[in-house]
Coordinates of C-alpha atoms and ligand atoms in Angstrom, one line a residue:
M801 CA 0.0 0.0 0.0
G802 CA 1.5 3.3 -1.0
A803 CA 1.7 6.3 1.3
G804 CA -1.6 8.1 1.6
E805 CA -3.6 5.2 0.1
I806 CA -7.0 4.8 1.7
H807 CA -8.9 1.5 1.9
Y808 CA -12.2 0.5 3.4
C809 CA -12.2 -2.3 5.9
T810 CA -15.5 -4.2 5.8
V811 CA -14.8 -5.6 9.3
C812 CA -14.2 -2.2 10.9
R813 CA -16.7 -0.6 8.6
Q814 CA -14.3 2.3 8.4
L815 CA -12.0 4.0 6.0
V816 CA -8.4 3.0 7.0
K817 CA -5.7 5.5 6.2
R818 CA -2.8 3.8 8.0
P819 CA -0.8 1.2 6.0
F820 CA -2.0 -2.4 6.2
R821 CA 0.5 -4.7 7.9
P822 CA 2.1 -7.9 6.7
G823 CA 0.0 -11.0 7.2
P824 CA 1.0 -14.7 8.0
N825 CA 4.1 -15.7 6.1
G826 CA 4.9 -12.0 5.6
R827 CA 2.2 -11.5 3.0
P828 CA 2.4 -7.7 2.4
G829 CA -0.6 -5.4 3.1
A830 CA -2.7 -8.2 4.5
R831 CA -3.6 -7.2 8.0
C832 CA -5.9 -4.2 8.9
P833 CA -4.1 -2.0 11.4
R834 CA -7.4 -1.3 13.2
C835 CA -9.0 -4.8 13.6
R836 CA -6.1 -7.0 12.6
G837 CA -8.4 -8.7 10.2
L838 CA -7.0 -10.5 7.1
E839 CA -8.3 -10.6 3.5
R840 CA -10.5 -13.6 4.3
H841 CA -12.1 -11.8 7.2
R842 CA -12.9 -8.8 5.1
F843 CA -14.5 -10.9 2.4
F844 CA -16.4 -12.8 5.1
A845 CA -17.9 -9.6 6.5
L846 CA -18.8 -8.6 3.0
L847 CA -20.5 -12.0 2.3
L848 CA -22.6 -11.7 5.5
D849 CA -23.7 -8.3 4.1
L850 CA -24.6 -9.9 0.8
I851 CA -26.6 -12.7 2.2
G852 CA -28.0 -10.5 4.9
P853 CA -31.6 -10.7 3.7
Q854 CA -31.4 -14.5 4.1
L855 CA -30.1 -14.1 7.7
T856 CA -33.0 -12.2 9.1
H857 CA -34.3 -15.2 11.1
V858 CA -31.1 -16.6 12.3
E859 CA -31.7 -18.4 15.6
T860 CA -28.6 -20.5 16.0
V861 CA -25.1 -19.6 14.8
L862 CA -22.2 -22.0 15.1
D863 CA -18.7 -20.5 14.7
I864 CA -16.1 -23.2 14.5
A865 CA -12.6 -21.9 15.4
P866 CA -13.8 -18.3 16.0
T867 CA -11.7 -15.3 15.4
P868 CA -12.1 -11.7 16.8
Q869 CA -13.3 -10.7 13.4
S870 CA -15.8 -13.5 13.0
I871 CA -17.1 -12.8 16.5
S872 CA -17.5 -9.1 15.8
C873 CA -19.4 -9.8 12.5
L874 CA -21.6 -12.6 13.7
S875 CA -22.5 -10.9 17.0
A876 CA -23.8 -8.0 15.0
L877 CA -26.5 -10.4 13.6
E878 CA -27.8 -10.7 17.1
P879 CA -28.7 -14.4 16.8
S880 CA -30.7 -16.0 19.7
R881 CA -27.9 -18.5 20.2
Y882 CA -24.3 -18.0 19.2
L883 CA -22.0 -20.9 19.9
R884 CA -18.3 -20.5 19.5
L885 CA -16.5 -23.8 19.5
D886 CA -12.9 -25.0 19.1
L887 CA -10.6 -27.7 20.4
G888 CA -9.0 -25.4 22.9
L889 CA -5.5 -25.8 21.7
D890 CA -4.9 -22.1 21.6
N891 CA -6.3 -19.2 23.6
R892 CA -9.1 -18.2 21.3
L893 CA -12.4 -17.1 22.7
V894 CA -14.8 -20.0 22.8
D895 CA -18.0 -21.0 24.6
A896 CA -17.5 -24.8 24.3
L897 CA -14.6 -27.1 23.6
G898 CA -15.4 -29.6 20.9
D899 CA -14.3 -31.6 18.0
I900 CA -15.7 -30.9 14.5
T901 CA -15.9 -34.6 13.9
R902 CA -18.3 -34.9 16.9
L903 CA -20.1 -31.6 17.2
P904 CA -21.9 -31.2 20.6
V905 CA -25.0 -29.9 18.8
R906 CA -28.4 -31.4 18.0
D907 CA -29.3 -32.5 14.5
A908 CA -30.6 -29.9 12.0
C909 CA -30.5 -26.9 14.4
V910 CA -27.8 -24.6 13.0
D911 CA -29.0 -21.8 10.8
L912 CA -25.6 -20.3 10.1
L913 CA -22.4 -22.2 10.4
V914 CA -18.9 -20.8 9.9
C915 CA -16.1 -23.2 9.1
Y916 CA -13.1 -21.2 7.9
H917 CA -9.7 -22.9 7.6
V918 CA -10.6 -25.8 9.8
L919 CA -11.0 -28.9 7.5
E920 CA -7.4 -28.8 6.4
H921 CA -6.4 -29.5 10.0
V922 CA -8.7 -32.4 10.5
P923 CA -7.3 -35.9 9.8
D924 CA -10.8 -37.4 9.1
D925 CA -12.4 -34.6 7.1
H926 CA -15.1 -36.9 5.9
A927 CA -16.4 -37.2 9.5
A928 CA -16.2 -33.4 9.8
I929 CA -18.1 -32.8 6.6
A930 CA -20.7 -35.4 7.7
E931 CA -21.2 -33.4 10.9
L932 CA -21.7 -30.1 9.0
A933 CA -24.4 -31.9 7.0
R934 CA -26.0 -33.3 10.2
V935 CA -26.2 -30.1 12.2
L936 CA -27.4 -27.7 9.4
S937 CA -31.1 -26.8 9.6
P938 CA -33.1 -27.4 6.5
G939 CA -32.8 -23.8 5.5
G940 CA -29.5 -23.4 7.2
L941 CA -26.4 -22.1 5.5
A942 CA -22.7 -22.8 6.0
L943 CA -19.8 -20.6 4.9
V944 CA -16.8 -22.8 4.3
Q945 CA -13.2 -21.9 3.3
V946 CA -10.2 -24.1 2.8
P947 CA -6.9 -23.6 1.1
I948 CA -7.3 -25.1 -2.4
R949 CA -5.3 -25.5 -5.6
F950 CA -7.6 -26.0 -8.6
G951 CA -6.4 -28.2 -11.3
T952 CA -5.0 -30.8 -8.9
T953 CA -6.4 -33.5 -6.6
T954 CA -6.2 -33.2 -2.9
D955 CA -2.7 -34.0 -1.5
E956 CA -3.1 -35.4 2.0
D957 CA -1.2 -37.3 4.6
P958 CA -2.0 -36.9 8.3
S959 CA 1.0 -39.1 9.2
A960 CA 3.6 -36.9 7.4
P961 CA 6.2 -35.4 9.7
E962 CA 5.9 -31.7 10.5
A963 CA 8.7 -30.5 8.3
E964 CA 7.1 -32.2 5.3
R965 CA 3.7 -30.9 6.1
V966 CA 5.0 -27.3 6.0
V967 CA 6.4 -28.0 2.5
R968 CA 3.4 -30.0 1.2
F969 CA 0.5 -28.4 3.0
G970 CA 1.8 -24.9 3.8
Q971 CA 1.7 -25.2 7.6
A972 CA 2.9 -27.7 10.3
D973 CA -0.6 -28.3 11.6
H974 CA -2.2 -28.9 8.2
V975 CA -2.8 -32.5 7.0
R976 CA -3.8 -31.8 3.4
Y977 CA -3.9 -29.3 0.6
Y978 CA -7.3 -29.5 -1.1
G979 CA -7.7 -29.9 -4.9
D980 CA -10.7 -30.2 -7.3
D981 CA -12.2 -33.1 -5.3
F982 CA -13.0 -30.9 -2.3
E983 CA -16.4 -30.2 -3.8
D984 CA -17.0 -34.0 -4.4
R985 CA -16.4 -34.4 -0.7
L986 CA -19.1 -31.9 0.1
A987 CA -21.5 -33.5 -2.3
R988 CA -20.8 -37.0 -1.0
H989 CA -22.3 -35.9 2.3
G990 CA -25.4 -34.5 0.7
L991 CA -24.3 -30.9 0.7
A992 CA -25.1 -28.5 -2.1
F993 CA -23.0 -25.5 -2.6
H994 CA -22.2 -22.4 -4.5
R995 CA -18.5 -21.4 -4.9
I996 CA -17.9 -17.7 -4.8
L997 CA -14.7 -16.0 -6.0
P998 CA -14.2 -12.4 -4.7
A999 CA -13.1 -11.2 -8.2
D1000 CA -16.3 -12.6 -9.8
L1001 CA -18.5 -10.9 -7.3
L1002 CA -16.8 -7.6 -6.9
G1003 CA -14.5 -7.1 -9.8
P1004 CA -10.7 -6.5 -9.4
A1005 CA -10.9 -2.8 -8.5
L1006 CA -13.2 -3.2 -5.6
C1007 CA -11.2 -6.3 -4.4
D1008 CA -8.2 -4.0 -4.3
Y1009 CA -10.0 -1.2 -2.6
L1010 CA -11.4 -3.6 0.0
K1011 CA -8.1 -5.5 0.2
V1012 CA -9.5 -8.9 -0.4
E1013 CA -7.8 -11.7 -2.4
H1014 CA -9.2 -11.9 -5.9
A1015 CA -9.1 -15.7 -6.1
E1016 CA -9.7 -17.0 -2.5
P1017 CA -13.0 -18.9 -2.8
V1018 CA -15.7 -19.4 -0.2
W1019 CA -18.3 -22.1 -0.5
V1020 CA -21.9 -21.2 0.5
V1021 CA -23.2 -24.6 1.6
R1022 CA -26.7 -26.0 2.3
R1023 CA -28.1 -29.4 2.8
G1024 CA -28.8 -30.8 -0.7
P1025 CA -30.0 -31.9 -3.1
A1026 CA -31.1 -28.6 -4.6
P1027 CA -28.2 -26.5 -5.7
V1028 CA -27.6 -23.3 -3.7
E1029 CA -28.8 -20.3 -5.6
P1030 CA -26.3 -17.7 -6.4
V1031 CA -25.9 -15.1 -3.7
A1032 CA -28.4 -12.2 -3.9
F1033 CA -26.9 -8.7 -4.0
P1034 CA -29.1 -6.3 -2.0
G1035 CA -26.7 -6.3 0.9
L1036 CA -23.9 -4.9 -1.3
I1037 CA -25.9 -1.8 -1.9
S1038 CA -25.9 -0.9 1.8
L1039 CA -22.2 -1.6 1.9
H1040 CA -21.6 0.7 -1.1
D1041 CA -23.7 3.3 0.4
A1042 CA -21.8 3.3 3.7
M1043 CA -18.5 3.5 1.8
L1044 CA -19.6 6.2 -0.5
T1045 CA -21.1 8.3 2.3
Q1046 CA -17.8 8.1 4.2
L1047 CA -15.8 9.0 1.1
A1048 CA -18.2 11.9 0.5
N1049 CA -17.9 13.1 4.1
R1050 CA -14.2 12.9 4.0
T1051 CA -14.0 14.8 0.7
R1052 CA -16.2 17.6 2.3
E1053 CA -14.0 17.7 5.3
R1054 CA -10.9 18.1 3.1
D1055 CA -12.5 20.8 1.0
R1056 CA -13.6 22.7 4.1
A1057 CA -10.0 22.4 5.5
R1058 CA -8.6 23.6 2.2
R1059 CA -10.9 26.7 2.2
R1060 CA -10.0 27.5 5.7
V1061 CA -6.3 27.4 4.8
E1062 CA -6.8 29.5 1.7
G1063 CA -8.9 32.1 3.7
Q1064 CA -6.1 32.8 6.1
R1065 CA -3.5 35.2 4.7
P1066 CA -0.1 34.3 6.0
P1067 CA 1.2 36.8 8.7
R1068 CA 3.3 39.5 7.2
P1069 CA 6.9 39.7 8.4
L1070 CA 7.7 42.1 11.3
Q1071 CA 9.8 44.5 9.1
V1072 CA 6.9 44.9 6.7
R1073 CA 4.5 45.7 9.5
I1074 CA 6.8 48.3 11.0
A1075 CA 7.4 49.9 7.6
D1076 CA 3.5 50.0 7.1
R1077 CA 3.1 51.7 10.5
V1078 CA 5.8 54.3 9.7
R1079 CA 4.3 55.1 6.3
A1080 CA 0.8 55.4 8.0
S1081 CA 2.1 57.8 10.7
V1082 CA 3.9 59.9 8.0
R1083 CA 0.7 60.1 6.0
A1084 CA -1.2 61.1 9.2
R1085 CA 1.3 63.9 10.0
R1086 CA 1.2 65.3 6.4
S1087 CA -2.6 65.5 6.3
Ligands
ZN411 ZN1 -10.3 -3.5 10.0

């Protein structure tokens, strides 16, 4: 991000003038200096906005491996029940400790489920995906993201030593790198989905302005068999409006400040002021 560049963070819902910081693995300009959110969190916030009209009757939200950013976005939906769940291996904020392959949740009761960057950690991801299918309510919706390389098949080996996992799967605690068959795995458990690429939805310019990765997909998942309809757009309008209002306000502030500066004449140097006074007194004596 160049000096003076301004971006809009969809998690903060603010214009951000300070430079974005490097993300994991030193990825430049990834982390918002205000909320510390990454590209994926900003697109997540945006997606919630987009599917907002479908979320008006959300009773139960299940957030697996919650982040401060997901908590902020999902809390804003004010669901009746919001369950944050994780294994408890790190100090993230959770309500319950639990394993995604045995979710401590009744069948068909989750209206919105978030499963971001979890499945690549789970040795038995089939059991995990089966659990997602079990707990989703009939109209429920899951947002799922995994690291994926299209054009390949999934490379996985839960027994690989750590050093090898870093090389093959990108991180010591990952057990696979997904490929094209990821979607078959969803379908095998009766899940229907719609894959969303940020660049398809927003276009590259808005991706850059919002600092989201162009090609990092998210799967909007439901219980099948009917395919998930493409995401509706009304929420984007409110986001655009908020952004544009802020931009307009800022432009007005800048213009006002410019006018103030232009209205002030710079103070004249002391010698000039003394000379003026001398001339004025000479004129007064002559008249
Ligand atoms: Zn932010």
